[in-house]
Amino acid sequence: MPDLLGERVGFVRRIGLFQATAINMSQMCGVGPFVTIPLMVTAFGGPQAVIGFVAGAVLALADGLVWAELGASLPGAGGSYVYLREAFQYRTGKLMPFLFVWTAMLFIPLAMATGVIGFVQYLGYLWPGMSQPQGDVVGLVVTVGIVALLWGRVERIARLTVVLWTVMIAAVGLVIVAAFTHFSPERAFTLPAHAIDLTAGHFWVGFAGGLTIGVYDYLGYNTTAYMGAEIKQPGRTLPRAILFSIVGIMAIYLLLQIGTLGVVDWREMLDPHSTAGSSVASAVLERTWGRTAADAVTVLILITAVTSVMTGLLGGSRVPHDAARDRVFFRPFGTLHPRHRFPVLGLLAVAGIMAAGVLLGRHTDLATVIQLLTTVMVIVQSLAQVAAVTVLRRRQPTLRRPYRMWLYPLPSLVALVGWLVIYGYADRSAPGRHPIEWSLAWVAAGLVAFLAWARREREWPFGPKRISEEYLRGGDEGAEGEDEDAPRPRAVS
């Protein structure tokens, strides 16, 4: 039988609902909220920054429903690669999946790089004399250590992730409890003059910047969708893991943001060289429970940062695998470790680009990396996936859909507007960084690379389109070891 999904001799479905939710939440709530609270306050210019986290949650929920339908219907390794391949093959051949892999090999490692940057930033609280070169070395050592942790069977990594997830919950929970034991409503809810002036242009620039930071903090709700070929009963597990993780993290973030603002004056967060500006969670613990407690929780935050990066690399390393198996990316990326069944080259490549991103962010600033990775992600993945849901409903109406988007197409439209706001305001939210120009340049380079690849492989536009509706029902029903929720492959010429 053709090995189109790689499930019989490739990936094995070993990850259940609890582990999938833990993987998503661990990726979502890494060091992100601990380092972006000051960035959010800076974007809004006051404690009204909580609006950014709420807006980010709304966009994450809307986009999460897009991922839920696509992930349940097309549960293959690579996530968006599979969705875009299936949806857009009818008009543009393999262009969209190629561009997705091209851009994902940049924005996923950059997202993981921000976690390592945050690790080094919080380590500075415990090591105040750390120099710039020493911080760079620490970042590279952490990267190598995470690759070593991921060098094994996925079920062992999933169990380790659950353990580290409990550390993450403990770290966030302690910061929240400490904040609310010394909470000042006046400090948290006293807004500066004209803080919410909807007629002022600067409010909407701040809102767009805050929305970018907010959705960045929620990124990771889709991690297990990249691992669709390794999820048990994906038709039920993936939608639930996505929604459970978003709702859980939303509650955590709101408590964390409001609690922090009730302890640390927002004006102190505007100084990136102060403890409140660089290690705000440590500042909360120091001012409430003392230096010893602050040191202990900072260690937990460092573990949380490692957990987030580890789960991100776990999912991201799967992205080029399915493309390589389809010969839409370099073929060596399609090889799995002969014993542990994980994509070796994908893991090493993503980790290498992440290391370069760590050095970039360490010598510029965290906001620059966030803006760049977000704009690159939006232009190919986010906007295209919103369209993919509608395209697939029209092109593949018989596709088995264990989950259908609630209130379709409203969530798709909300996600579309949110992503357009982020992209349209990117240059104004990040003056001097030109994230739109950089994202367009990267996609343009991807188009050139695609044309060169298509000419060599004699693919469209230099050859015929090859339509392969792999996930429509077909093949042997009830084959031993297969998941009853997983669509069977059916290739057509």
Short mmCIF file of C-alpha atoms in Angstrom, two decimals:
data_model
loop_
_atom_site.label_atom_id
_atom_site.label_comp_id
_atom_site.label_asym_id
_atom_site.label_seq_id
_atom_site.Cartn_x
_atom_site.Cartn_y
_atom_site.Cartn_z
CA MET A 1 0.00 0.00 0.00
CA PRO A 2 1.42 3.51 -0.75
CA ASP A 3 2.95 5.22 2.26
CA LEU A 4 1.43 8.63 1.58
CA LEU A 5 1.04 9.68 5.20
CA GLY A 6 3.98 7.79 6.60
CA GLU A 7 1.88 6.36 9.43
CA ARG A 8 2.71 2.66 9.04
CA VAL A 9 6.48 2.90 8.59
CA GLY A 10 6.94 6.50 9.70
CA PHE A 11 5.28 8.37 12.54
CA VAL A 12 3.27 6.47 15.15
CA ARG A 13 0.15 7.82 16.88
CA ARG A 14 1.21 7.92 20.53
CA ILE A 15 0.08 11.32 21.88
CA GLY A 16 -3.27 11.60 23.69
CA LEU A 17 -5.44 14.57 24.63
CA PHE A 18 -3.77 15.48 27.92
CA GLN A 19 -0.29 15.29 26.44
CA ALA A 20 -1.39 17.25 23.35
CA THR A 21 -2.92 20.00 25.49
CA ALA A 22 0.21 20.10 27.65
CA ILE A 23 2.43 20.40 24.56
CA ASN A 24 0.32 23.30 23.24
CA MET A 25 0.18 25.11 26.58
CA SER A 26 3.89 24.59 27.21
CA GLN A 27 4.67 26.18 23.86
CA MET A 28 2.17 29.02 24.41
CA CYS A 29 3.14 29.92 27.97
CA GLY A 30 6.88 29.79 27.89
CA VAL A 31 8.86 32.84 28.79
CA GLY A 32 6.69 34.93 26.41
CA PRO A 33 4.29 36.62 28.85
CA PHE A 34 7.10 37.23 31.33
CA VAL A 35 9.09 39.26 28.80
CA THR A 36 6.26 40.85 26.80
CA ILE A 37 4.27 42.50 29.60
CA PRO A 38 6.66 45.51 29.51
CA LEU A 39 6.50 45.50 25.69
CA MET A 40 2.69 45.53 25.84
CA VAL A 41 2.70 48.42 28.32
CA THR A 42 5.09 50.32 26.07
CA ALA A 43 2.85 49.75 23.03
CA PHE A 44 -0.27 51.08 24.80
CA GLY A 45 1.46 53.63 27.04
CA GLY A 46 -0.24 52.52 30.25
CA PRO A 47 -2.05 49.77 32.17
CA GLN A 48 -4.73 49.67 29.48
CA ALA A 49 -2.25 47.22 27.94
CA VAL A 50 -4.55 44.46 29.18
CA ILE A 51 -6.61 45.24 26.04
CA GLY A 52 -3.80 43.72 23.99
CA PHE A 53 -4.01 40.37 25.75
CA VAL A 54 -7.80 40.29 25.37
CA ALA A 55 -7.57 41.15 21.67
CA GLY A 56 -4.87 38.51 21.22
CA ALA A 57 -7.13 35.93 22.88
CA VAL A 58 -10.04 36.77 20.53
CA LEU A 59 -7.81 36.41 17.48
CA ALA A 60 -6.28 33.18 18.82
CA LEU A 61 -9.75 31.69 19.42
CA ALA A 62 -10.96 32.63 15.95
CA ASP A 63 -7.82 31.34 14.28
CA GLY A 64 -7.83 28.30 16.55
CA LEU A 65 -11.17 27.25 15.08
CA VAL A 66 -9.59 27.43 11.63
CA TRP A 67 -6.79 25.16 12.81
CA ALA A 68 -9.26 22.85 14.55
CA GLU A 69 -11.27 22.11 11.39
CA LEU A 70 -8.22 21.74 9.19
CA GLY A 71 -6.27 19.67 11.74
CA ALA A 72 -9.16 17.27 12.39
CA SER A 73 -9.81 16.78 8.65
CA LEU A 74 -6.18 16.58 7.49
CA PRO A 75 -4.15 15.16 10.40
CA GLY A 76 -0.74 14.81 8.77
CA ALA A 77 2.80 15.74 9.73
CA GLY A 78 3.56 19.33 8.80
CA GLY A 79 0.28 21.06 9.70
CA SER A 80 -0.15 24.05 7.42
CA TYR A 81 1.92 22.41 4.71
CA VAL A 82 -0.74 19.72 4.35
CA TYR A 83 -3.65 22.17 4.50
CA LEU A 84 -2.25 24.53 1.86
CA ARG A 85 -1.18 21.64 -0.36
CA GLU A 86 -4.67 20.15 -0.37
CA ALA A 87 -6.52 23.46 -0.79
CA PHE A 88 -4.49 25.28 -3.46
CA GLN A 89 -3.22 22.44 -5.66
CA TYR A 90 -6.13 22.94 -8.07
CA ARG A 91 -4.99 26.37 -9.32
CA THR A 92 -1.33 26.88 -8.39
CA GLY A 93 0.06 23.38 -8.14
CA LYS A 94 2.62 23.11 -5.36
CA LEU A 95 3.35 26.82 -5.04
CA MET A 96 1.58 27.44 -1.71
CA PRO A 97 2.98 24.43 0.19
CA PHE A 98 6.45 25.28 -1.11
CA LEU A 99 6.14 28.89 0.06
CA PHE A 100 4.83 27.77 3.43
CA VAL A 101 7.83 25.52 4.05
CA TRP A 102 10.11 28.31 2.82
CA THR A 103 8.65 30.83 5.27
CA ALA A 104 8.15 28.34 8.13
CA MET A 105 11.84 27.55 8.07
CA LEU A 106 12.30 31.19 9.08
CA PHE A 107 9.40 32.18 11.32
CA ILE A 108 9.28 29.02 13.47
CA PRO A 109 12.97 29.18 14.43
CA LEU A 110 12.65 32.93 15.06
CA ALA A 111 9.73 32.29 17.39
CA MET A 112 11.82 29.74 19.28
CA ALA A 113 14.74 32.17 19.34
CA THR A 114 12.61 34.64 21.31
CA GLY A 115 12.23 31.98 24.01
CA VAL A 116 16.00 31.57 24.30
CA ILE A 117 16.42 35.37 24.31
CA GLY A 118 13.92 35.54 27.17
CA PHE A 119 15.84 32.79 28.99
CA VAL A 120 19.05 34.80 28.82
CA GLN A 121 17.16 37.96 29.82
CA TYR A 122 15.80 36.36 33.01
CA LEU A 123 19.10 34.65 33.74
CA GLY A 124 20.47 38.18 34.00
CA TYR A 125 18.43 38.59 37.20
CA LEU A 126 20.38 35.74 38.81
CA TRP A 127 23.64 36.70 37.09
CA PRO A 128 23.64 40.52 37.09
CA GLY A 129 27.22 40.77 35.83
CA MET A 130 26.64 38.69 32.71
CA SER A 131 28.26 40.33 29.68
CA GLN A 132 26.94 40.41 26.13
CA PRO A 133 29.36 37.70 24.87
CA GLN A 134 28.58 35.51 27.88
CA GLY A 135 24.86 35.86 27.18
CA ASP A 136 25.43 34.85 23.56
CA VAL A 137 27.30 31.72 24.65
CA VAL A 138 24.53 30.84 27.12
CA GLY A 139 21.94 31.14 24.36
CA LEU A 140 23.87 28.79 22.08
CA VAL A 141 24.47 26.26 24.88
CA VAL A 142 20.74 26.24 25.69
CA THR A 143 19.98 25.59 22.01
CA VAL A 144 22.32 22.60 21.90
CA GLY A 145 20.89 21.25 25.15
CA ILE A 146 17.34 21.39 23.84
CA VAL A 147 18.32 19.50 20.68
CA ALA A 148 19.84 16.81 22.92
CA LEU A 149 16.55 16.54 24.86
CA LEU A 150 14.61 16.09 21.61
CA TRP A 151 16.92 13.36 20.34
CA GLY A 152 14.64 10.44 21.20
CA ARG A 153 11.23 8.80 20.89
CA VAL A 154 8.27 11.16 20.84
CA GLU A 155 6.35 9.40 23.64
CA ARG A 156 9.30 9.92 26.01
CA ILE A 157 9.41 13.58 25.01
CA ALA A 158 5.63 13.85 25.52
CA ARG A 159 5.96 12.46 29.07
CA LEU A 160 8.82 14.87 29.78
CA THR A 161 6.70 17.73 28.45
CA VAL A 162 3.92 16.90 30.93
CA VAL A 163 6.42 17.10 33.79
CA LEU A 164 7.81 20.41 32.54
CA TRP A 165 4.26 21.65 31.99
CA THR A 166 3.64 21.28 35.74
CA VAL A 167 6.75 23.43 36.35
CA MET A 168 5.33 26.05 33.98
CA ILE A 169 2.00 26.07 35.83
CA ALA A 170 3.84 26.37 39.14
CA ALA A 171 5.94 29.31 37.91
CA VAL A 172 2.98 31.24 36.56
CA GLY A 173 0.80 30.34 39.53
CA LEU A 174 3.34 31.55 42.06
CA VAL A 175 3.75 34.89 40.28
CA ILE A 176 -0.04 35.34 40.16
CA VAL A 177 -0.52 34.41 43.83
CA ALA A 178 2.33 36.67 44.92
CA ALA A 179 0.93 39.56 42.87
CA PHE A 180 -2.57 39.29 44.33
CA THR A 181 -1.32 39.05 47.91
CA HIS A 182 0.03 42.60 47.51
CA PHE A 183 -2.39 43.83 44.85
CA SER A 184 -3.14 47.55 44.51
CA PRO A 185 -6.30 48.23 42.45
CA GLU A 186 -5.37 51.89 42.20
CA ARG A 187 -2.00 51.04 40.66
CA ALA A 188 -3.50 48.51 38.27
CA PHE A 189 -6.55 50.42 37.06
CA THR A 190 -5.57 54.10 37.13
CA LEU A 191 -5.22 55.03 33.48
CA PRO A 192 -3.33 58.01 32.06
CA ALA A 193 -5.30 60.79 30.39
CA HIS A 194 -6.80 59.90 27.00
CA ALA A 195 -5.68 56.28 27.42
CA ILE A 196 -8.64 54.94 25.44
CA ASP A 197 -9.28 57.65 22.88
CA LEU A 198 -10.70 55.75 19.92
CA THR A 199 -10.51 58.84 17.73
CA ALA A 200 -6.75 59.18 18.16
CA GLY A 201 -4.48 57.60 15.59
CA HIS A 202 -1.84 56.70 18.17
CA PHE A 203 -4.35 54.48 20.00
CA TRP A 204 -4.86 52.28 16.93
CA VAL A 205 -1.12 52.12 16.25
CA GLY A 206 -0.66 51.01 19.85
CA PHE A 207 -3.56 48.58 19.52
CA ALA A 208 -2.04 46.99 16.41
CA GLY A 209 1.34 46.71 18.14
CA GLY A 210 -0.33 45.28 21.23
CA LEU A 211 -2.35 42.83 19.15
CA THR A 212 0.88 41.62 17.54
CA ILE A 213 2.48 41.07 20.94
CA GLY A 214 -0.71 39.50 22.31
CA VAL A 215 -1.10 36.97 19.52
CA TYR A 216 2.63 36.22 19.73
CA ASP A 217 2.07 35.24 23.36
CA TYR A 218 -0.71 32.87 22.31
CA LEU A 219 1.23 31.29 19.45
CA GLY A 220 1.66 27.60 20.07
CA TYR A 221 -1.99 26.58 20.21
CA ASN A 222 -1.29 24.94 16.85
CA THR A 223 1.86 23.01 17.87
CA THR A 224 0.21 19.58 17.90
CA ALA A 225 -1.37 20.27 14.50
CA TYR A 226 2.16 20.08 13.08
CA MET A 227 2.35 16.63 14.71
CA GLY A 228 -0.99 15.42 13.33
CA ALA A 229 0.45 12.06 12.24
CA GLU A 230 1.50 11.35 15.85
CA ILE A 231 -1.81 12.23 17.59
CA LYS A 232 -4.21 9.54 18.80
CA GLN A 233 -7.75 9.98 17.44
CA PRO A 234 -6.85 13.31 15.80
CA GLY A 235 -10.42 14.09 14.74
CA ARG A 236 -11.36 14.50 18.40
CA THR A 237 -8.01 15.21 20.07
CA LEU A 238 -6.72 18.09 17.93
CA PRO A 239 -9.77 20.43 18.17
CA ARG A 240 -10.06 19.85 21.92
CA ALA A 241 -6.35 20.35 22.57
CA ILE A 242 -6.39 23.60 20.59
CA LEU A 243 -9.45 25.06 22.33
CA PHE A 244 -8.56 23.84 25.84
CA SER A 245 -5.08 25.32 25.58
CA ILE A 246 -6.30 28.73 24.33
CA VAL A 247 -8.96 29.08 27.04
CA GLY A 248 -6.56 27.94 29.77
CA ILE A 249 -3.77 30.27 28.71
CA MET A 250 -6.20 33.18 28.29
CA ALA A 251 -7.21 32.91 31.95
CA ILE A 252 -3.57 32.65 33.04
CA TYR A 253 -2.46 35.65 30.98
CA LEU A 254 -5.22 37.96 32.21
CA LEU A 255 -4.50 37.12 35.85
CA LEU A 256 -0.77 37.52 35.25
CA GLN A 257 -1.09 40.86 33.46
CA ILE A 258 -3.54 42.43 35.93
CA GLY A 259 -1.68 41.06 38.95
CA THR A 260 1.66 42.39 37.72
CA LEU A 261 0.24 45.84 37.05
CA GLY A 262 -1.12 45.85 40.60
CA VAL A 263 2.39 45.44 42.07
CA VAL A 264 4.79 47.17 39.67
CA ASP A 265 4.08 50.71 38.48
CA TRP A 266 3.67 50.63 34.72
CA ARG A 267 6.05 53.57 34.29
CA GLU A 268 8.91 51.46 35.63
CA MET A 269 8.29 48.90 32.88
CA LEU A 270 9.10 51.48 30.20
CA ASP A 271 12.79 51.30 31.14
CA PRO A 272 14.25 48.12 29.57
CA HIS A 273 17.40 48.43 31.71
CA SER A 274 15.48 48.24 34.99
CA THR A 275 14.46 45.01 36.72
CA ALA A 276 10.80 45.86 36.03
CA GLY A 277 11.55 46.31 32.34
CA SER A 278 13.71 43.23 31.81
CA SER A 279 12.54 40.72 34.47
CA VAL A 280 9.13 41.93 35.59
CA ALA A 281 8.03 38.61 37.15
CA SER A 282 11.19 38.53 39.28
CA ALA A 283 10.47 42.11 40.31
CA VAL A 284 6.96 41.09 41.43
CA LEU A 285 8.32 38.27 43.61
CA GLU A 286 11.08 40.43 45.07
CA ARG A 287 8.64 43.16 46.09
CA THR A 288 6.10 40.76 47.58
CA TRP A 289 7.88 37.73 49.03
CA GLY A 290 11.52 38.82 49.02
CA ARG A 291 14.70 38.10 47.10
CA THR A 292 14.93 34.39 47.96
CA ALA A 293 11.46 33.69 46.59
CA ALA A 294 12.26 35.80 43.53
CA ASP A 295 15.39 33.74 42.84
CA ALA A 296 13.48 30.45 43.21
CA VAL A 297 10.65 31.46 40.89
CA THR A 298 13.15 32.86 38.38
CA VAL A 299 14.64 29.36 38.16
CA LEU A 300 11.16 27.99 37.43
CA ILE A 301 10.73 30.64 34.73
CA LEU A 302 13.99 29.53 33.14
CA ILE A 303 12.73 25.94 33.08
CA THR A 304 9.48 27.20 31.57
CA ALA A 305 11.43 28.97 28.82
CA VAL A 306 13.28 25.76 27.97
CA THR A 307 9.98 23.84 27.92
CA SER A 308 8.43 26.28 25.47
CA VAL A 309 11.36 26.19 23.08
CA MET A 310 11.56 22.40 23.29
CA THR A 311 7.90 21.90 22.35
CA GLY A 312 8.21 24.48 19.57
CA LEU A 313 11.17 22.70 18.04
CA LEU A 314 9.35 19.40 18.47
CA GLY A 315 6.50 20.61 16.25
CA GLY A 316 8.56 22.79 13.93
CA SER A 317 11.00 20.04 13.03
CA ARG A 318 8.07 18.10 11.53
CA VAL A 319 7.18 20.85 9.04
CA PRO A 320 9.63 20.02 6.23
CA HIS A 321 9.17 16.27 6.62
CA ASP A 322 5.88 15.87 4.77
CA ALA A 323 7.01 18.32 2.09
CA ALA A 324 10.18 16.33 1.51
CA ARG A 325 8.18 13.10 1.29
CA ASP A 326 6.10 14.79 -1.43
CA ARG A 327 9.29 16.06 -3.12
CA VAL A 328 8.30 19.66 -2.52
CA PHE A 329 11.36 20.27 -0.37
CA PHE A 330 14.87 18.90 -0.15
CA ARG A 331 14.52 15.13 -0.06
CA PRO A 332 16.86 14.42 2.90
CA PHE A 333 14.32 16.19 5.14
CA GLY A 334 11.97 13.25 4.56
CA THR A 335 14.23 10.79 6.38
CA LEU A 336 13.36 9.69 9.92
CA HIS A 337 15.75 8.44 12.56
CA PRO A 338 15.88 4.66 11.99
CA ARG A 339 15.23 3.84 15.62
CA HIS A 340 13.42 6.75 17.28
CA ARG A 341 11.34 7.83 14.24
CA PHE A 342 11.87 11.59 14.33
CA PRO A 343 13.03 13.90 11.47
CA VAL A 344 16.76 14.32 12.08
CA LEU A 345 17.60 16.93 9.46
CA GLY A 346 14.45 18.94 10.21
CA LEU A 347 15.40 19.16 13.88
CA LEU A 348 19.00 20.16 13.15
CA ALA A 349 18.06 22.74 10.50
CA VAL A 350 15.40 24.45 12.62
CA ALA A 351 17.77 24.50 15.60
CA GLY A 352 20.55 26.02 13.49
CA ILE A 353 18.35 28.85 12.21
CA MET A 354 17.07 29.37 15.75
CA ALA A 355 20.65 29.82 16.97
CA ALA A 356 21.18 32.54 14.34
CA GLY A 357 17.92 34.19 15.48
CA VAL A 358 19.15 34.18 19.07
CA LEU A 359 22.26 36.11 18.08
CA LEU A 360 20.15 38.50 15.94
CA GLY A 361 17.78 39.27 18.80
CA ARG A 362 20.57 39.60 21.33
CA HIS A 363 22.20 42.30 19.19
CA THR A 364 19.01 44.16 18.21
CA ASP A 365 15.93 43.80 20.43
CA LEU A 366 13.16 41.30 21.13
CA ALA A 367 10.44 43.46 19.52
CA THR A 368 12.29 43.40 16.19
CA VAL A 369 12.36 39.60 16.12
CA ILE A 370 8.66 39.40 17.07
CA GLN A 371 7.61 41.83 14.33
CA LEU A 372 9.68 40.04 11.69
CA LEU A 373 8.46 36.54 12.50
CA THR A 374 4.83 37.69 12.75
CA THR A 375 4.71 39.46 9.39
CA VAL A 376 6.43 36.56 7.61
CA MET A 377 3.95 34.15 9.21
CA VAL A 378 0.88 36.24 8.37
CA ILE A 379 1.53 36.73 4.68
CA VAL A 380 1.77 33.03 3.76
CA GLN A 381 0.40 30.91 6.59
CA SER A 382 -2.30 32.82 8.46
CA LEU A 383 -4.14 34.52 5.60
CA ALA A 384 -3.82 31.51 3.30
CA GLN A 385 -5.19 29.13 5.92
CA VAL A 386 -8.29 31.26 6.44
CA ALA A 387 -8.94 30.92 2.71
CA ALA A 388 -8.08 27.21 2.78
CA VAL A 389 -11.08 26.34 4.98
CA THR A 390 -13.51 27.77 2.43
CA VAL A 391 -11.61 26.38 -0.57
CA LEU A 392 -11.62 22.86 0.88
CA ARG A 393 -15.32 22.98 1.73
CA ARG A 394 -15.98 23.79 -1.93
CA ARG A 395 -13.31 21.61 -3.57
CA GLN A 396 -13.57 18.57 -1.27
CA PRO A 397 -17.14 18.52 0.05
CA THR A 398 -16.96 14.77 0.81
CA LEU A 399 -13.86 15.14 2.99
CA ARG A 400 -14.53 13.62 6.40
CA ARG A 401 -14.70 16.49 8.92
CA PRO A 402 -14.84 15.17 12.50
CA TYR A 403 -14.99 18.81 13.60
CA ARG A 404 -16.68 21.67 11.75
CA MET A 405 -16.00 25.27 12.65
CA TRP A 406 -18.64 26.74 14.94
CA LEU A 407 -20.62 29.66 13.42
CA TYR A 408 -18.83 29.28 10.08
CA PRO A 409 -17.70 31.57 8.43
CA LEU A 410 -17.70 34.17 11.26
CA PRO A 411 -14.51 32.94 13.02
CA SER A 412 -12.71 32.91 9.66
CA LEU A 413 -13.70 36.53 9.04
CA VAL A 414 -12.63 37.62 12.54
CA ALA A 415 -9.27 35.91 12.03
CA LEU A 416 -8.91 37.52 8.59
CA VAL A 417 -9.51 41.03 9.96
CA GLY A 418 -7.14 40.44 12.89
CA TRP A 419 -4.28 39.25 10.71
CA LEU A 420 -4.79 42.12 8.26
CA VAL A 421 -4.64 44.65 11.11
CA ILE A 422 -1.38 43.14 12.36
CA TYR A 423 0.17 43.16 8.90
CA GLY A 424 -1.15 46.54 7.80
CA TYR A 425 0.12 48.34 10.90
CA ALA A 426 3.44 46.47 11.16
CA ASP A 427 5.65 49.27 9.84
CA ARG A 428 3.89 51.91 11.96
CA SER A 429 4.09 49.71 15.06
CA ALA A 430 7.79 49.09 14.45
CA PRO A 431 9.22 52.33 12.98
CA GLY A 432 12.62 51.91 11.38
CA ARG A 433 12.46 48.09 11.33
CA HIS A 434 10.50 47.70 8.03
CA PRO A 435 8.99 44.26 8.80
CA ILE A 436 6.59 44.46 5.83
CA GLU A 437 9.43 45.08 3.40
CA TRP A 438 11.49 42.23 4.88
CA SER A 439 8.54 39.83 4.73
CA LEU A 440 7.81 40.70 1.09
CA ALA A 441 11.50 40.28 0.22
CA TRP A 442 11.56 36.84 1.85
CA VAL A 443 8.42 35.72 -0.01
CA ALA A 444 9.81 37.12 -3.29
CA ALA A 445 12.97 35.08 -2.77
CA GLY A 446 10.72 32.07 -2.13
CA LEU A 447 8.94 32.64 -5.45
CA VAL A 448 12.27 32.66 -7.27
CA ALA A 449 13.33 29.47 -5.48
CA PHE A 450 9.99 27.85 -6.36
CA LEU A 451 10.36 28.65 -10.05
CA ALA A 452 13.86 27.19 -10.07
CA TRP A 453 12.64 24.07 -8.27
CA ALA A 454 9.54 23.70 -10.48
CA ARG A 455 11.62 23.96 -13.64
CA ARG A 456 13.98 21.27 -12.42
CA GLU A 457 11.18 18.96 -11.27
CA ARG A 458 8.93 19.81 -14.27
CA GLU A 459 6.11 20.87 -12.00
CA TRP A 460 3.54 23.60 -12.65
CA PRO A 461 4.03 26.14 -14.27
CA PHE A 462 6.64 24.17 -16.25
CA GLY A 463 4.64 20.96 -16.22
CA PRO A 464 1.17 19.58 -15.52
CA LYS A 465 -0.62 20.05 -12.21
CA ARG A 466 -0.73 16.85 -10.21
CA ILE A 467 -3.91 16.70 -8.15
CA SER A 468 -3.65 14.28 -5.23
CA GLU A 469 -6.65 14.30 -2.90
CA GLU A 470 -4.91 12.15 -0.32
CA TYR A 471 -7.33 12.61 2.56
CA LEU A 472 -10.60 11.73 0.89
CA ARG A 473 -12.06 8.43 2.13
CA GLY A 474 -10.58 5.38 0.49
CA GLY A 475 -8.34 2.40 1.07
CA ASP A 476 -8.86 -0.44 3.51
CA GLU A 477 -11.26 0.31 6.34
CA GLY A 478 -10.31 -0.71 9.84
CA ALA A 479 -6.72 -1.65 9.06
CA GLU A 480 -4.92 -2.85 12.14
CA GLY A 481 -3.15 -0.07 14.03
CA GLU A 482 -4.87 2.77 12.20
CA ASP A 483 -6.87 5.46 13.92
CA GLU A 484 -10.56 5.34 13.09
CA ASP A 485 -10.64 9.16 13.04
CA ALA A 486 -7.77 9.46 10.56
CA PRO A 487 -8.84 9.91 6.92
CA ARG A 488 -7.46 7.23 4.60
CA PRO A 489 -5.29 8.40 1.70
CA ARG A 490 -6.69 8.39 -1.82
CA ALA A 491 -4.46 9.67 -4.58
CA VAL A 492 -5.89 10.73 -7.94
CA SER A 493 -4.08 11.77 -11.06
#
